[in-house]
C-alpha cells in the first residue's frame, strides 16, 4: 500500500483504477498486512462501511498488542461530581498547523468556570501559535519524550475526565496512547474524518450533514452532534489587504479557479472536470497549491486533456496570514472528491471565496457541504458532478451573479453560524457535559446533541 500512497502524492495515475480492488483484496486477507485507514479516505468507490472495516482491522491488532500494558497500568478513574469537568486535548498539532488555526479560538472561548482544559502535546515546534495555545490552556504538557505508558499515566494522574484525540490516523498520530484508555471518556474530534474502530473512542464529534443518522453503522463511536458544522473556526483571524494579482503570480485578467488541497486528494475524474472548466472559460486559470513531487505529472495530465499546462499556476507555501490575503484574489474554489476540502474550505469561505462541492457518502466527502449549509450557501452543493460543472461554469460566465454571490458570502460570514465561535463552543461544551453525565450514571455512549 505504500506504493499507492506514494503514487497519490505524486499524482501518478496510470494505475489509478486498480487501487480500490487492491485495497479490497487486502482487507479480505485475514493474515495479510494491515491497510492504513487514512489511505482509504481518498480512494473513489470506497464506502464508509469499508473505511470502518479497515479501521477495525487496523485497531484490533494494536489493541490486542497493547492489552498486557493496558492491564498492567490498571487505570483508575474518579467518577465523582465536580464543579469543573477536566478536558484533555491530545495532539501533535499545537503549532502553526491547520488544526491549531481552526481550534484556537474555541479553546480561548471555553468557559473556565465549568471546564478545565489541558493540552498533551507531542510536537516540540515553538512559535507564535504555540505561545498563543499555551495561554489558552489551563495546563500544557509536552509528552513528546514520554513513552505511551508514561503519557497515559500522566493523563490519568492529572484526572482527565474527557480525553480528546485530535489526530486519529493522520501523520504523526499517537492513537496508541488512546488505546491504553487513560480517561473515562474518550472522543474522536476534528483531526480524522472517520471512525477509529472499536475500543479507542466513545464518541465522534460531528454534525447531521457530515454523518446522517443513517450512516451510524459505519462508525464505532456514538455520534455527538453539533447543531451546525462540526468544524470550528472563529471570526478573530484578520484578513490583510489582498496583494496584486501579479505579486501572487496570477495573470492580470481572467477568471481564477482555485483549489489548495494537497495533491493526494486530486483524482483523474476531478481533473477531467477542471480541464473542461478551463476549456469552456477562455482566459481562466487554475490556481493550485505547490506540490514539488506532483507538478510535472499534473502538467502532463493537463496537456493530455488538450489544455495548455501554463494555465495551471502553483502557489508557493506562505504563512497563514499571507495565504489568506492572496486567497481573496480567487473567484471560485473547487472541491475535490471523495476527500474534499476541510480547512481549505474554511479558509476560502473566510477569505470571501465561494466553493462549489458535490457531496458524497463518506465523512471526508461531505465537509464542504456542511460548511456551506452553516454559512447559508447550500446552492453551491451540487447533486452530481454534472451540476458541479454547471454551477462553476455559470458563475465563471456571469460576473453579475458571481458578484452577488460573493456579496452574500461577505454578509453571511459575520452573521451565520459557521464562524460564530461562542455559540459553537457553548454547543461543544454541552456535548461534553452530556458525555460526562452519562458516564457518571454508568450509561453507555449513545447519540447525543442537536436533533
XYZ file of C-alpha atoms in Angstrom:
451
model
C 0.000 0.000 0.000
C 2.987 2.294 0.307
C 3.168 2.409 -3.496
C -0.429 3.634 -3.715
C 0.216 6.340 -1.149
C 3.368 7.468 -2.971
C 1.588 7.480 -6.340
C -1.208 9.646 -4.933
C 1.247 12.185 -3.517
C 2.943 12.372 -6.927
C -0.317 12.315 -8.950
C 0.870 9.270 -10.874
C -2.427 7.986 -12.198
C -1.570 5.279 -14.753
C -2.784 2.517 -12.407
C -5.391 4.597 -10.587
C -8.321 2.292 -11.348
C -6.581 -0.742 -9.847
C -6.142 0.777 -6.374
C -9.631 0.124 -4.974
C -9.573 -3.586 -5.983
C -6.128 -3.919 -4.382
C -7.405 -2.357 -1.183
C -10.480 -4.583 -1.091
C -8.334 -7.658 -1.677
C -6.019 -6.639 1.167
C -8.974 -6.111 3.507
C -10.273 -9.575 2.643
C -6.991 -11.265 3.588
C -7.239 -12.483 7.164
C -3.478 -12.834 7.543
C -2.433 -10.073 5.160
C -0.703 -6.826 6.088
C -2.991 -4.249 7.664
C -4.042 -1.410 5.386
C -3.539 2.118 6.803
C -7.072 3.535 7.244
C -6.084 7.023 6.096
C -5.341 5.651 2.635
C -8.970 4.714 2.054
C -10.331 8.229 2.620
C -9.177 9.467 -0.786
C -9.992 6.366 -2.831
C -13.035 6.717 -5.114
C -15.588 3.964 -4.720
C -14.595 3.020 -1.171
C -17.629 3.162 1.107
C -17.842 4.416 4.679
C -18.535 0.827 5.701
C -15.309 -0.325 4.065
C -13.474 2.508 5.778
C -14.783 1.223 9.100
C -13.765 -2.350 8.280
C -10.245 -1.115 7.594
C -10.122 0.865 10.854
C -11.443 -2.103 12.824
C -8.773 -4.385 11.370
C -6.026 -1.817 11.962
C -7.152 -1.115 15.516
C -7.912 -4.667 16.618
C -4.330 -5.846 16.142
C -2.948 -2.841 18.005
C -5.442 -3.130 20.851
C -4.516 -6.785 21.239
C -0.806 -5.897 21.394
C -1.499 -3.119 23.901
C -3.656 -5.342 26.106
C -0.980 -6.503 28.589
C 0.349 -2.962 29.034
C -3.150 -1.591 29.493
C -3.867 -4.247 32.119
C -0.619 -3.533 33.963
C -1.379 0.189 34.129
C -4.673 -0.589 35.901
C -6.085 2.877 35.288
C -8.480 4.173 37.939
C -10.984 6.984 37.440
C -12.544 9.473 39.807
C -16.226 9.424 38.855
C -17.454 11.833 41.489
C -19.321 15.007 40.581
C -17.269 18.206 40.403
C -17.637 21.871 39.633
C -15.379 21.753 36.565
C -15.068 18.976 34.013
C -11.438 18.356 33.129
C -10.917 18.039 29.361
C -7.614 16.965 27.824
C -6.678 17.608 24.208
C -4.097 15.186 22.758
C -2.323 16.309 19.577
C 0.821 16.717 17.548
C -0.523 19.923 16.004
C -0.214 22.558 18.719
C 1.847 24.853 16.479
C 1.425 26.543 13.073
C -0.852 23.830 11.744
C -4.306 23.758 10.160
C -5.864 22.102 13.216
C -4.483 24.786 15.508
C -5.763 27.580 13.288
C -9.238 26.023 13.284
C -9.383 25.283 17.004
C -7.544 28.068 18.802
C -10.494 30.444 19.186
C -12.681 27.648 20.551
C -10.031 26.838 23.146
C -9.890 30.513 24.105
C -13.692 30.655 24.338
C -14.069 27.725 26.763
C -15.994 28.592 29.938
C -13.324 28.287 32.630
C -15.953 28.279 35.363
C -17.259 24.960 34.026
C -14.238 23.427 32.304
C -10.557 22.991 32.922
C -8.722 22.311 29.672
C -5.308 20.704 29.379
C -3.030 20.133 26.405
C -0.970 16.991 25.870
C 1.396 17.819 23.044
C 3.896 15.542 21.361
C 5.396 18.064 18.972
C 8.131 20.406 20.146
C 7.731 23.086 17.462
C 7.701 26.550 19.027
C 6.436 29.809 17.570
C 3.705 32.420 17.882
C 0.831 29.940 17.589
C 2.396 27.677 20.221
C 2.682 30.653 22.576
C -0.944 31.560 21.958
C -2.069 27.989 22.561
C -0.122 27.726 25.808
C -2.036 30.769 27.056
C -5.359 29.224 26.003
C -4.958 26.102 28.164
C -5.052 25.804 31.935
C -2.067 23.448 31.650
C 0.210 22.482 28.771
C 2.212 19.243 28.979
C 4.881 18.289 26.469
C 4.749 14.485 26.238
C 6.974 14.182 23.172
C 9.719 12.462 25.161
C 7.371 10.178 27.099
C 6.547 6.607 26.170
C 2.915 5.740 25.553
C 2.692 4.238 29.032
C 4.248 7.323 30.647
C 1.928 9.629 28.701
C -1.106 7.570 29.677
C -0.050 7.575 33.343
C 0.327 11.362 33.281
C -3.091 11.908 31.708
C -4.665 9.532 34.203
C -2.827 11.052 37.168
C -3.994 14.507 36.050
C -7.549 13.289 36.482
C -8.671 13.998 32.927
C -12.385 13.259 32.605
C -12.718 13.582 28.821
C -9.730 12.965 26.555
C -9.979 14.388 23.024
C -7.889 12.851 20.253
C -7.207 15.496 17.586
C -5.175 13.241 15.274
C -6.836 9.899 14.645
C -4.870 8.082 11.944
C -3.243 11.156 10.409
C 0.514 11.598 10.111
C 2.353 11.656 13.419
C -0.600 10.370 15.442
C -0.251 8.604 18.777
C -3.552 6.807 18.833
C -1.609 4.207 20.805
C -1.972 6.441 23.877
C -5.743 6.418 23.465
C -5.677 2.626 23.218
C -4.389 2.489 26.797
C -7.668 4.174 27.886
C -6.227 6.749 30.315
C -9.535 8.640 30.653
C -13.089 7.529 31.455
C -14.494 9.222 28.316
C -12.570 9.396 25.044
C -13.545 11.393 21.967
C -12.570 11.426 18.281
C -12.633 15.060 17.148
C -11.589 17.235 14.216
C -8.318 15.697 13.063
C -9.555 12.489 11.416
C -12.721 12.369 9.260
C -13.727 8.818 10.016
C -14.015 6.134 12.645
C -11.061 4.863 14.669
C -12.546 1.430 15.310
C -13.934 -0.251 18.382
C -12.140 0.289 21.683
C -10.484 3.656 21.046
C -13.073 6.418 21.425
C -16.603 6.505 22.813
C -17.867 9.436 20.735
C -17.105 11.257 17.492
C -17.946 14.959 17.319
C -19.817 15.549 14.088
C -22.943 17.079 12.566
C -26.007 15.674 10.865
C -24.919 16.674 7.388
C -21.468 15.092 7.575
C -22.727 11.889 9.228
C -26.506 11.453 8.874
C -28.111 9.098 11.402
C -28.435 6.511 8.627
C -24.622 6.249 8.470
C -24.215 5.170 12.125
C -23.276 1.588 11.251
C -20.104 2.880 9.568
C -18.772 4.260 12.873
C -17.744 2.521 16.072
C -18.202 5.761 18.036
C -21.557 7.234 19.042
C -22.410 10.439 17.227
C -22.078 13.636 19.277
C -23.969 16.079 17.087
C -23.290 19.791 16.936
C -26.218 21.902 15.675
C -24.399 23.252 12.626
C -20.999 22.398 11.141
C -18.771 20.168 13.270
C -15.706 22.172 12.237
C -14.670 25.103 14.486
C -13.489 28.478 13.261
C -13.804 31.919 14.777
C -14.065 35.456 13.473
C -10.840 36.685 15.031
C -8.492 35.872 12.162
C -7.686 39.175 10.449
C -7.727 39.452 6.680
C -4.866 41.524 5.350
C -5.275 43.577 2.196
C -5.047 41.409 -0.877
C -1.833 41.658 -2.902
C -1.821 42.470 -6.596
C -2.506 39.611 -8.977
C 0.995 39.990 -10.340
C 2.510 39.658 -6.863
C 0.584 36.412 -6.418
C 1.769 35.061 -9.763
C -1.637 35.428 -11.416
C -2.355 36.978 -14.821
C -3.792 40.495 -14.891
C -7.121 39.304 -16.321
C -9.192 36.141 -16.365
C -11.340 34.077 -14.012
C -9.402 32.331 -11.223
C -10.498 28.843 -10.205
C -8.573 27.594 -7.187
C -8.017 24.501 -5.083
C -5.414 24.490 -2.327
C -5.934 20.877 -1.280
C -2.934 18.601 -1.050
C -2.028 16.695 -4.194
C -3.099 13.281 -2.883
C -6.724 14.491 -2.910
C -6.664 15.064 -6.678
C -8.103 12.352 -8.925
C -8.236 11.848 -12.689
C -12.011 12.289 -12.639
C -11.863 15.636 -10.850
C -9.026 16.721 -13.108
C -11.183 15.899 -16.153
C -13.846 18.284 -14.845
C -11.315 21.014 -14.159
C -9.915 20.674 -17.675
C -13.445 21.064 -19.065
C -13.872 24.201 -16.963
C -10.700 25.710 -18.381
C -11.689 24.743 -21.918
C -15.090 26.411 -21.510
C -13.749 29.542 -19.759
C -11.355 31.402 -22.066
C -8.585 33.164 -20.192
C -9.306 31.359 -16.922
C -6.550 29.806 -14.821
C -6.448 27.022 -12.251
C -4.596 28.049 -9.086
C -3.237 25.110 -7.104
C -1.054 24.601 -4.063
C 2.585 23.973 -4.864
C 3.441 20.271 -4.846
C 7.031 19.657 -5.903
C 6.587 15.924 -6.434
C 3.331 16.260 -8.378
C 3.614 19.391 -10.522
C 5.316 17.762 -13.502
C 2.752 14.965 -13.613
C -0.124 17.421 -13.292
C 1.187 19.493 -16.179
C 1.418 16.350 -18.301
C -2.118 15.360 -17.312
C -3.451 18.767 -18.318
C -1.686 18.564 -21.703
C -3.214 15.121 -22.288
C -6.603 16.765 -21.881
C -5.762 19.289 -24.548
C -5.241 22.270 -22.251
C -2.158 24.485 -22.084
C -0.405 23.499 -18.854
C 0.653 27.130 -18.378
C -2.950 27.803 -17.320
C -2.159 25.992 -14.094
C -0.433 28.211 -11.559
C 1.200 26.696 -8.478
C 1.175 28.857 -5.376
C 4.145 28.521 -3.013
C 3.565 27.849 0.662
C 3.098 31.010 2.717
C 2.360 31.724 6.380
C -1.371 31.632 7.110
C -1.933 35.399 7.188
C -0.218 35.900 3.838
C -2.033 32.933 2.320
C -5.449 34.260 3.380
C -4.569 37.660 1.907
C -3.713 36.225 -1.511
C -6.642 33.775 -1.414
C -9.015 36.727 -1.738
C -7.833 37.034 -5.359
C -9.550 33.760 -6.313
C -13.007 33.897 -7.883
C -14.205 30.363 -7.084
C -12.814 27.449 -5.093
C -13.306 23.941 -6.469
C -13.766 20.991 -4.130
C -12.171 17.595 -4.642
C -13.757 14.169 -4.185
C -14.002 11.797 -2.445
C -11.622 13.505 0.011
C -12.827 17.063 -0.083
C -11.735 20.419 1.238
C -11.734 20.735 5.022
C -9.544 23.514 6.412
C -9.067 24.756 2.859
C -12.839 25.171 2.543
C -12.959 27.196 5.777
C -10.048 29.298 4.557
C -11.819 30.033 1.267
C -15.119 30.987 2.884
C -13.408 33.170 5.492
C -11.494 34.908 2.699
C -14.780 35.540 0.884
C -14.302 32.951 -1.853
C -17.295 30.699 -2.658
C -16.647 26.974 -3.034
C -18.581 24.547 -5.196
C -18.814 20.949 -3.971
C -20.524 17.664 -4.740
C -21.173 15.768 -1.535
C -20.585 12.027 -1.458
C -21.486 9.356 1.076
C -18.435 9.470 3.361
C -17.356 11.905 6.073
C -14.411 13.378 4.142
C -16.575 13.970 1.064
C -19.255 15.966 2.912
C -17.321 18.559 4.923
C -17.517 21.410 2.405
C -21.265 20.820 2.141
C -21.570 21.034 5.911
C -19.726 24.358 5.937
C -21.851 25.728 3.096
C -25.048 24.861 4.954
C -23.737 26.570 8.074
C -22.910 29.749 6.169
C -26.194 29.852 4.268
C -24.947 28.905 0.788
C -26.471 25.459 0.098
C -26.962 26.431 -3.543
C -23.260 25.676 -4.057
C -23.745 21.990 -3.164
C -24.221 20.043 -6.386
C -26.405 16.949 -6.560
C -23.963 15.344 -9.013
C -20.852 16.254 -10.953
C -22.819 17.457 -13.975
C -24.373 20.061 -11.708
C -20.962 20.769 -10.140
C -19.700 21.654 -13.618
C -22.846 23.641 -14.362
C -22.584 25.723 -11.164
C -18.920 26.508 -11.726
C -19.413 27.442 -15.364
C -22.458 29.507 -14.533
C -20.529 31.604 -12.048
C -17.490 31.966 -14.297
C -19.661 33.135 -17.188
C -21.874 35.556 -15.270
C -19.883 38.295 -13.491
C -23.037 39.865 -12.021
C -24.218 36.588 -10.494
C -20.728 35.865 -9.200
C -20.500 39.307 -7.587
C -23.913 38.846 -5.968
C -22.841 35.503 -4.515
C -19.646 36.974 -3.124
C -21.629 39.822 -1.557
C -23.947 37.289 0.070
C -20.948 35.368 1.411
C -19.372 38.583 2.724
C -22.516 39.314 4.729
C -23.102 35.742 5.891
C -19.602 35.137 7.207
C -20.294 37.602 10.036
C -23.939 36.717 10.712
C -24.458 32.979 10.220
C -23.468 30.011 12.373
C -20.247 28.939 10.678
C -17.815 31.376 12.267
C -19.764 32.080 15.480
C -17.148 30.658 17.818
C -19.001 31.476 21.040
C -22.187 29.664 20.064
C -20.084 26.822 18.695
C -18.097 26.477 21.916
C -21.222 26.501 24.097
C -22.693 23.699 21.943
C -19.452 21.704 22.164
C -19.391 22.147 25.939
C -22.985 20.934 26.110
C -21.861 17.732 24.380
C -19.034 17.335 26.893
C -21.496 17.745 29.758
C -23.816 15.122 28.255
C -20.917 12.701 27.805
C -19.794 13.192 31.386
C -23.318 12.946 32.791
C -23.872 9.632 31.033
C -20.526 8.285 32.264
C -21.321 9.217 35.868
C -24.669 7.473 35.518
C -22.997 4.332 34.176
C -24.864 4.675 30.874
C -23.191 3.564 27.628
C -22.352 6.054 24.888
C -25.283 6.941 22.639
C -26.212 9.572 20.088
C -26.280 12.946 21.790
C -26.627 16.559 20.747
C -28.674 18.506 18.225
C -31.823 16.863 16.913
